Coordinates of C-alpha atoms and ligand atoms in Angstrom, one line a residue:
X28 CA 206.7 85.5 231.4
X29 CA 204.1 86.8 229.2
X30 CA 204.2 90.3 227.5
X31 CA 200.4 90.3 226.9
X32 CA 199.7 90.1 230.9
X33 CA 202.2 93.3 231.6
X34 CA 200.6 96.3 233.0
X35 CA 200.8 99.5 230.5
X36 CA 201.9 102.8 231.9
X37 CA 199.7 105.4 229.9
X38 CA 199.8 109.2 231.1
X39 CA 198.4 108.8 234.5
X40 CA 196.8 105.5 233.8
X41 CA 198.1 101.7 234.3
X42 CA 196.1 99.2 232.2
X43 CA 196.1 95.8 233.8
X44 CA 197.4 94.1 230.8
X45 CA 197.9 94.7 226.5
X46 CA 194.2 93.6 225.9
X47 CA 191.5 96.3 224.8
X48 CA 188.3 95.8 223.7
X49 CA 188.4 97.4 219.8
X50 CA 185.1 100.0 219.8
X51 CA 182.5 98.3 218.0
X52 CA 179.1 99.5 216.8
X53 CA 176.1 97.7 218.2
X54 CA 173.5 100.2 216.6
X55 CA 171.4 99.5 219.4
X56 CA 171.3 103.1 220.6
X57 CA 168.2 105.6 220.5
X58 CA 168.8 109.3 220.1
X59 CA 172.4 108.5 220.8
X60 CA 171.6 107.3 223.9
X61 CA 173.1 103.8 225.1
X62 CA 171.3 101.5 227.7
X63 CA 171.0 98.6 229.6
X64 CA 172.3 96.8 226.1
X65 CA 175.4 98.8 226.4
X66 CA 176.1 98.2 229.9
X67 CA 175.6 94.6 230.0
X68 CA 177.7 94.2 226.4
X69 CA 180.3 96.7 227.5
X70 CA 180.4 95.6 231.2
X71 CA 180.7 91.9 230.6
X72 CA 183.9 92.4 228.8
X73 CA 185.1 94.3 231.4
X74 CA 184.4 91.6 234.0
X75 CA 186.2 88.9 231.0
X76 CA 189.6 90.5 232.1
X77 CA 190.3 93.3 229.0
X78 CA 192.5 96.1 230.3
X79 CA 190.8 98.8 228.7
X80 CA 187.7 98.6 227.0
X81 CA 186.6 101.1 224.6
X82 CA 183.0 101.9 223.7
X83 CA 181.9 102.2 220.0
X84 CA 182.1 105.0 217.5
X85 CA 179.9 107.5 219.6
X86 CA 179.2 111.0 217.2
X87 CA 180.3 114.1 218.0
X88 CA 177.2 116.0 216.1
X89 CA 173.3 114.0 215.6
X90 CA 174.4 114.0 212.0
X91 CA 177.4 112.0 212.1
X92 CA 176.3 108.8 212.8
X93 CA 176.5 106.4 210.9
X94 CA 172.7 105.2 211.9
X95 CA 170.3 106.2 213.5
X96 CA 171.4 103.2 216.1
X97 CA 174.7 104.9 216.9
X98 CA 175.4 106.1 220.1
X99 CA 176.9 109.5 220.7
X100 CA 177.9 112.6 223.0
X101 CA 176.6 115.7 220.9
X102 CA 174.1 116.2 223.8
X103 CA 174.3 116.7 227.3
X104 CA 171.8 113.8 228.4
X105 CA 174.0 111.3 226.9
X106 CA 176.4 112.1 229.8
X107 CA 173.9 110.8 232.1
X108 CA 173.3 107.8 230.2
X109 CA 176.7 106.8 229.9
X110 CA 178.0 107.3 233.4
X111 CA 176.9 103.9 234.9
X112 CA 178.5 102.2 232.5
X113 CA 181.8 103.8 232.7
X114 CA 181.7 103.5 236.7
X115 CA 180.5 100.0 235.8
X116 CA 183.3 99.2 233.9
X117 CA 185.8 101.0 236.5
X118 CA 184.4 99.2 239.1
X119 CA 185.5 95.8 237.1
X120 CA 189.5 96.9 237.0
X121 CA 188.9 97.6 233.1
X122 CA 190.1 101.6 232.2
X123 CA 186.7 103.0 230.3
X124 CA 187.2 104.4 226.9
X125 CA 185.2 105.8 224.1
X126 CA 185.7 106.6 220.7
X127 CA 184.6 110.0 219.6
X128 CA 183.6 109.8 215.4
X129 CA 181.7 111.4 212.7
X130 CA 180.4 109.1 209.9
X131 CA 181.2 112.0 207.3
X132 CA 179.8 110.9 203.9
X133 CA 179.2 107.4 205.5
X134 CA 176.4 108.6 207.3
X135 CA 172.5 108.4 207.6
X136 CA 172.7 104.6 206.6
X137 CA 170.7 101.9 208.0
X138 CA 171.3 98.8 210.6
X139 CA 173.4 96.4 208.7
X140 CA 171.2 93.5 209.6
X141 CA 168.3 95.4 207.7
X142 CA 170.5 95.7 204.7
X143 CA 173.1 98.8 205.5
X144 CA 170.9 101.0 202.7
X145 CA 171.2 104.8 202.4
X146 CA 168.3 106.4 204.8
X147 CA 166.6 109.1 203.2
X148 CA 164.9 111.8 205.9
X149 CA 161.3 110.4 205.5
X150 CA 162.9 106.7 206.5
X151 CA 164.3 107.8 209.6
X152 CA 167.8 109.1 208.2
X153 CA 169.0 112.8 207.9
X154 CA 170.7 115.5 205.6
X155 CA 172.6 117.2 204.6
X156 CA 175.4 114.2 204.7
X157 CA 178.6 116.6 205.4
X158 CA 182.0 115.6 203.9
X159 CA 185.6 116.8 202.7
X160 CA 184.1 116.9 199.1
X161 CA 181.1 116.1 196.7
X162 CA 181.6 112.6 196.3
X163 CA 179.9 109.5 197.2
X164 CA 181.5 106.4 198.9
X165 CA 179.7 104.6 196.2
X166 CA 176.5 104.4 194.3
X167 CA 174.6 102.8 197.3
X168 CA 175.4 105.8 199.2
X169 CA 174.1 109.6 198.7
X170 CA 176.8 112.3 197.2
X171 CA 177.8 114.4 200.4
X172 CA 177.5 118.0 200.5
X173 CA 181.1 119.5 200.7
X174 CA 181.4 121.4 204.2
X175 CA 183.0 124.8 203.6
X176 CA 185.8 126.3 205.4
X177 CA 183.7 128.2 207.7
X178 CA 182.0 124.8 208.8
X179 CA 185.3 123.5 210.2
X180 CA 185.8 125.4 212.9
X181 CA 182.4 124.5 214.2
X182 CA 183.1 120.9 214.1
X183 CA 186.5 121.0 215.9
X184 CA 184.5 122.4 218.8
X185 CA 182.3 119.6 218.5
X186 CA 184.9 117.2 219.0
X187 CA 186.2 119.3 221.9
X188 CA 182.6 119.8 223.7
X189 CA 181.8 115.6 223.3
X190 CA 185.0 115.3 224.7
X191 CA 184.2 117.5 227.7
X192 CA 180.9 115.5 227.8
X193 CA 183.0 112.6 228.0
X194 CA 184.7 113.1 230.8
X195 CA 182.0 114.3 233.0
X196 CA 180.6 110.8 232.0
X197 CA 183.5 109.0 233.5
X198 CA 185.9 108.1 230.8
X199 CA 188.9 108.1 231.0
X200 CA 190.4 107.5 227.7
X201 CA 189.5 109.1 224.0
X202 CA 190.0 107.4 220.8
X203 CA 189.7 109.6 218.2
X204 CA 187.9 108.0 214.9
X205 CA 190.5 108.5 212.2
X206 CA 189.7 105.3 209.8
X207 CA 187.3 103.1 207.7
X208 CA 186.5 106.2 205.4
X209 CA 184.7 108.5 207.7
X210 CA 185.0 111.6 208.3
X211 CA 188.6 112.3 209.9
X212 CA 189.7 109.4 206.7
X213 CA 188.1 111.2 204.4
X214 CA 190.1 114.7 204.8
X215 CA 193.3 112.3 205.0
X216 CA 192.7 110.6 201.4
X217 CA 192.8 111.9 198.1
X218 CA 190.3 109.6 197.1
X219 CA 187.8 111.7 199.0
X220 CA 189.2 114.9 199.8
X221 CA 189.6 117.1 196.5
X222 CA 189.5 120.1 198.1
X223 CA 191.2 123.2 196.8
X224 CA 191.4 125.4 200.2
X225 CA 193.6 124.9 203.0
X226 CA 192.4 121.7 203.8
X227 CA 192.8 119.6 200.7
X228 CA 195.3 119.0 198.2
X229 CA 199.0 119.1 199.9
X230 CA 199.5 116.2 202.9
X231 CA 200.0 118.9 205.5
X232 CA 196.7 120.3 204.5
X233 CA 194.7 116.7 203.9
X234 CA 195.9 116.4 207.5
X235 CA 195.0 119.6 209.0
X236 CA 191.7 118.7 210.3
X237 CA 192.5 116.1 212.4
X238 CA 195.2 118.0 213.9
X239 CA 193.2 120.4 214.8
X240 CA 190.6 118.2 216.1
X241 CA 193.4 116.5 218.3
X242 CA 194.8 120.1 219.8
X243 CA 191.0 121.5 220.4
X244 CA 190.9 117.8 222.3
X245 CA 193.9 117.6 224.3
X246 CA 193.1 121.1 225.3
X247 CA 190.3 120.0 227.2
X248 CA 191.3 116.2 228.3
X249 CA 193.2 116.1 231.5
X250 CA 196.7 116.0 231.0
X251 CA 196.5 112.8 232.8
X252 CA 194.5 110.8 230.7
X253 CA 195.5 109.2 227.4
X254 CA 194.3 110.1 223.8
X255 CA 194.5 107.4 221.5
X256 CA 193.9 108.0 217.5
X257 CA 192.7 104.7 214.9
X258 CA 194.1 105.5 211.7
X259 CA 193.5 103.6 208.2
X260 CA 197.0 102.8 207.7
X261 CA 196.1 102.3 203.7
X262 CA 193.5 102.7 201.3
X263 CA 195.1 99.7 199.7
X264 CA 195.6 101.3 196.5
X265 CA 198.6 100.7 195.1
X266 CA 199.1 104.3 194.4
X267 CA 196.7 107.4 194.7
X268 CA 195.0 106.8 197.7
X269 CA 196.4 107.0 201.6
X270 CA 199.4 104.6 202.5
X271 CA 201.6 103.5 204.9
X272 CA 204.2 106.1 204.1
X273 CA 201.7 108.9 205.2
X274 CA 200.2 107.1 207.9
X275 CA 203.8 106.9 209.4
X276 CA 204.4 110.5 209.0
X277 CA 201.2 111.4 210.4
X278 CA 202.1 109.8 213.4
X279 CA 205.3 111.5 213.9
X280 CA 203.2 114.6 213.5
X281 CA 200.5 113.6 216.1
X282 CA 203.3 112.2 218.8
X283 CA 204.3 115.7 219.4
X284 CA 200.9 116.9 220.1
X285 CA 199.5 114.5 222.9
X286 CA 198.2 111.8 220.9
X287 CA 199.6 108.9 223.2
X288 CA 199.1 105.8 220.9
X289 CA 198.2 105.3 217.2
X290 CA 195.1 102.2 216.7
X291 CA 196.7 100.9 213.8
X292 CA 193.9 99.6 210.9
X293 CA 192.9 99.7 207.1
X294 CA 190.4 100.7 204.6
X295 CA 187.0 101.7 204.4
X296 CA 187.6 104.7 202.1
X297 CA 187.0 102.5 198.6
X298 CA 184.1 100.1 198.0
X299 CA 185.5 97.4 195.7
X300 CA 189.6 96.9 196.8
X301 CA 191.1 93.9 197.4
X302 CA 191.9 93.4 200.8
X303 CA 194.6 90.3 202.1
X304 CA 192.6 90.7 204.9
X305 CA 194.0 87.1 207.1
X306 CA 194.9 86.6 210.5
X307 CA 196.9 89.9 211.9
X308 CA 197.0 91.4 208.8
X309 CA 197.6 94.9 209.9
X310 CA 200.1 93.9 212.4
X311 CA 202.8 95.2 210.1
X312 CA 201.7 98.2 209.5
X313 CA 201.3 98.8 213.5
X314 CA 204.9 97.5 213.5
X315 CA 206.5 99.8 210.7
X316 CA 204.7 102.4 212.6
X317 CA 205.7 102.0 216.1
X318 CA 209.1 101.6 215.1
X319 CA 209.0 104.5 212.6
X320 CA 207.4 107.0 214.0
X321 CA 208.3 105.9 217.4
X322 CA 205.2 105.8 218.9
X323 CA 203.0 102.9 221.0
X324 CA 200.9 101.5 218.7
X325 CA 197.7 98.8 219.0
X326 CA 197.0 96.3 217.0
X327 CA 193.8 95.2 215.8
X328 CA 192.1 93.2 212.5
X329 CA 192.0 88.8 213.1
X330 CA 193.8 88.4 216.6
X331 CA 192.0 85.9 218.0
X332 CA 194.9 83.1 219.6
X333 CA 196.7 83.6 222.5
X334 CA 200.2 82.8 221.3
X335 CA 199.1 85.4 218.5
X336 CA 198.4 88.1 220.7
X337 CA 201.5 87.4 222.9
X338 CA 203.7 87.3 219.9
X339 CA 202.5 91.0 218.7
X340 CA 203.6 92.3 222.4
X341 CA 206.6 90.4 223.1
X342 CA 208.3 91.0 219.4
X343 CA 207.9 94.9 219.7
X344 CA 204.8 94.9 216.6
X345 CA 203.3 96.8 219.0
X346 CA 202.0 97.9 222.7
X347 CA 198.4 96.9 223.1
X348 CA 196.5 94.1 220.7
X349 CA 192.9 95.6 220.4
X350 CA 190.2 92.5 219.8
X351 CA 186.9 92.7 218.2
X352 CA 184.8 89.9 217.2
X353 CA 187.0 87.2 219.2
X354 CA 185.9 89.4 222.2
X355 CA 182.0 89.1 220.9
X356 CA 182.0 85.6 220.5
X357 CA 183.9 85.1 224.2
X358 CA 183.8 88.0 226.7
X359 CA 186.1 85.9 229.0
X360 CA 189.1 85.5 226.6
X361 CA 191.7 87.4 228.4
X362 CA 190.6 84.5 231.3
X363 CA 191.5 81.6 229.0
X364 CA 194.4 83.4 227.1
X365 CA 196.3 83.8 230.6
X366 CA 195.5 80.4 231.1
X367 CA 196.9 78.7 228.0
X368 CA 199.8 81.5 229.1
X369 CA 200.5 80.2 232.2
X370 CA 199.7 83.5 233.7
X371 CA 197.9 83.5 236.8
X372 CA 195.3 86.2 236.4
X373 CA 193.0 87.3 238.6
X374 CA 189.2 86.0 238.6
X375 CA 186.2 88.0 240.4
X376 CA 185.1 86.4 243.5
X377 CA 181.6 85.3 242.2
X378 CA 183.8 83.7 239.3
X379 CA 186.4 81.9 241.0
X380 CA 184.7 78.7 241.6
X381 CA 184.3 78.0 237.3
X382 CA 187.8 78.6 236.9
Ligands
536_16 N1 182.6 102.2 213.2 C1 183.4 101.5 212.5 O1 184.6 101.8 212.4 C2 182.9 100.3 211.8 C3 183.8 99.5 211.2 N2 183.4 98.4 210.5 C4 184.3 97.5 210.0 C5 185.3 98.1 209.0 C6 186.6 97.8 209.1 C7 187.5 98.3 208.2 C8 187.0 99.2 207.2 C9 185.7 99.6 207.2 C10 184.8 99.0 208.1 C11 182.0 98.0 210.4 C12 181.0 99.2 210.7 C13 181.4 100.1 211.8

């Protein structure tokens, strides 16, 4: 029997099996707007077998994206431009998801493959940059104007109104963007968030944002359908910064409030640590956390064997195993992971005869 093949129960939801599609950026939008790249990336990985696959970081406002290639729901025409891939990816047996983000002081940067700069306003990038506190990533990247107290409110309902977006665009699952030092991150970690109000300073307050941004969510998502948050289990500082302590009481927090699984990753919030980045190498945070805080957890960060994935199911790490560039470099792996399983999973008609 194979752990990786079971269905998983979510709210009203059964995903066919443990395998997601991790969101990944393909900065290939315009005005926030995906296309026919989108659906044939995000649709072909839908028809490769994944249970759920969720699209990239999509911003919740114009000016938290993290280029000006992001896609995003900040505007009521994106609805429109999503919904064919959503019923595309539906239509497949996949459960469509997105994940709602704002770039925070990582935003207003340029493609990575035409070197990742900072984009001034006169290059095609934006400003104010908008974050927890006056402080730059690093000295690549502009110092971001700290948002006041008033502001916040604001952008909770922007969260809440993409969300809204979201669903009348088909999806039916939310990640919400919590990691790799953007926005949501950045209010979590002291190394970024030196606030002095309610919202900095104590953990209850570095956390209070994205609580709120999860109840103004779940107040508008159908009790039905799951909400999923990716955290940066660690700054990987060996004291100071975010950790695996807090991420596990931040998940006990969230459990009680509708967040129905915690996307367990790292970093992003500090330029120049040293990462043991390896195969699986944030499976054990997913793991303390699961068991923990009690909560389903994914797993994401170097899964890329079969055996591996199983393993992460069937030993309790955690519920789902979330796959990024494995699933970039073969679409079809869920085909050939059930295979060298012994699972007998289904193939679409058009398909069968190749496998
Ligand atoms: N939208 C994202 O979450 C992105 C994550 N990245 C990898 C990454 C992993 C871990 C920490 C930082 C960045 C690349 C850029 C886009």
């Amino acid at each position: 029997m194979s752990r990786l093949f079971d269905p998983f129960p979510l709210r009203g939801l059964t995903l066919r099996n443990r395998i997601a599609v991790s969101p990944m950026c393909q900065y290939r939008a315009v005005d926030g707007s995906p296309n026919a790249w989108h659906q044939v990336h995000l649709g072909s990985r839908a028809i490769g077998g994944a249970g759920l696959v969720i699209a990239e970081a999509s911003a919740v406002e114009a000016r938290g994206r993290i280029s000006p290639g992001d896609t995003g729901l900040y505007r009521d025409e994106h609805i429109d431009a999503w919904a064919p891939i959503t019923r595309f990816i539906r239509q497949a047996g996949a459960v469509p998801g997105i994940q709602l983000a704002h770039a925070g002081r990582k935003a207003s940067m340029d493609l990575p493959w035409r070197g990742g700069a900072a984009l001034a306003p006169d290059q095609g990038g934006w400003s104010p940059i908008v974050a927890p506190s006056a402080v730059a990533f690093d000295a690549a990247y502009k110092t971001p104007r700290a948002l006041t107290a008033s502001e916040l409110p604001d952008l909770v309902a922007s969260f809440a109104l993409a969300a809204q977006r979201a669903l009348a665009a088909g999806f039916e699952l939310i990640e919400l963007h919590g990691a790799h030092g953007y926005l949501l991150h950045e209010f979590l970690s002291p190394l970024s968030n030196q606030r002095d109000d309610d919202y900095g300073g104590s953990f209850d307050n570095r956390i209070r944002l994205t609580l709120d941004v999860i109840a103004a969510v779940r107040a508008v998502w159908p009790e039905r359908l799951p909400l999923m948050l990716r955290i940066s289990a660690t700054d990987w500082l060996d004291d100071g910064g975010w950790d695996i302590e807090q991420s596990i009481e931040l998940a006990r927090r969230v459990k009680h409030m509708g967040v129905d699984l915690i996307d367990v990753s790292s970093g992003g919030n500090l330029p120049k640590v040293r990462i043991p980045v390896g195969p699986g190498y944030q499976v054990p945070f997913a793991a303390r956390i699961r068991r923990e805080a009690d909560i389903a957890t994914g797993a994401v960060g170097m899964i890329t064997e079969p055996q591996q994935a199983e393993a992460i199911v069937a030993s309790g790490d955690a519920d789902l195993v979330l796959m990024a560039r494995e699933l970039l470099r073969d679409p079809y792996w869920p085909y050939h992971a059930a295979k060298a399983l012994g699972v007998a999973m289904p193939v679409p008609e058009p398909y069968q005869r190749a496998w």
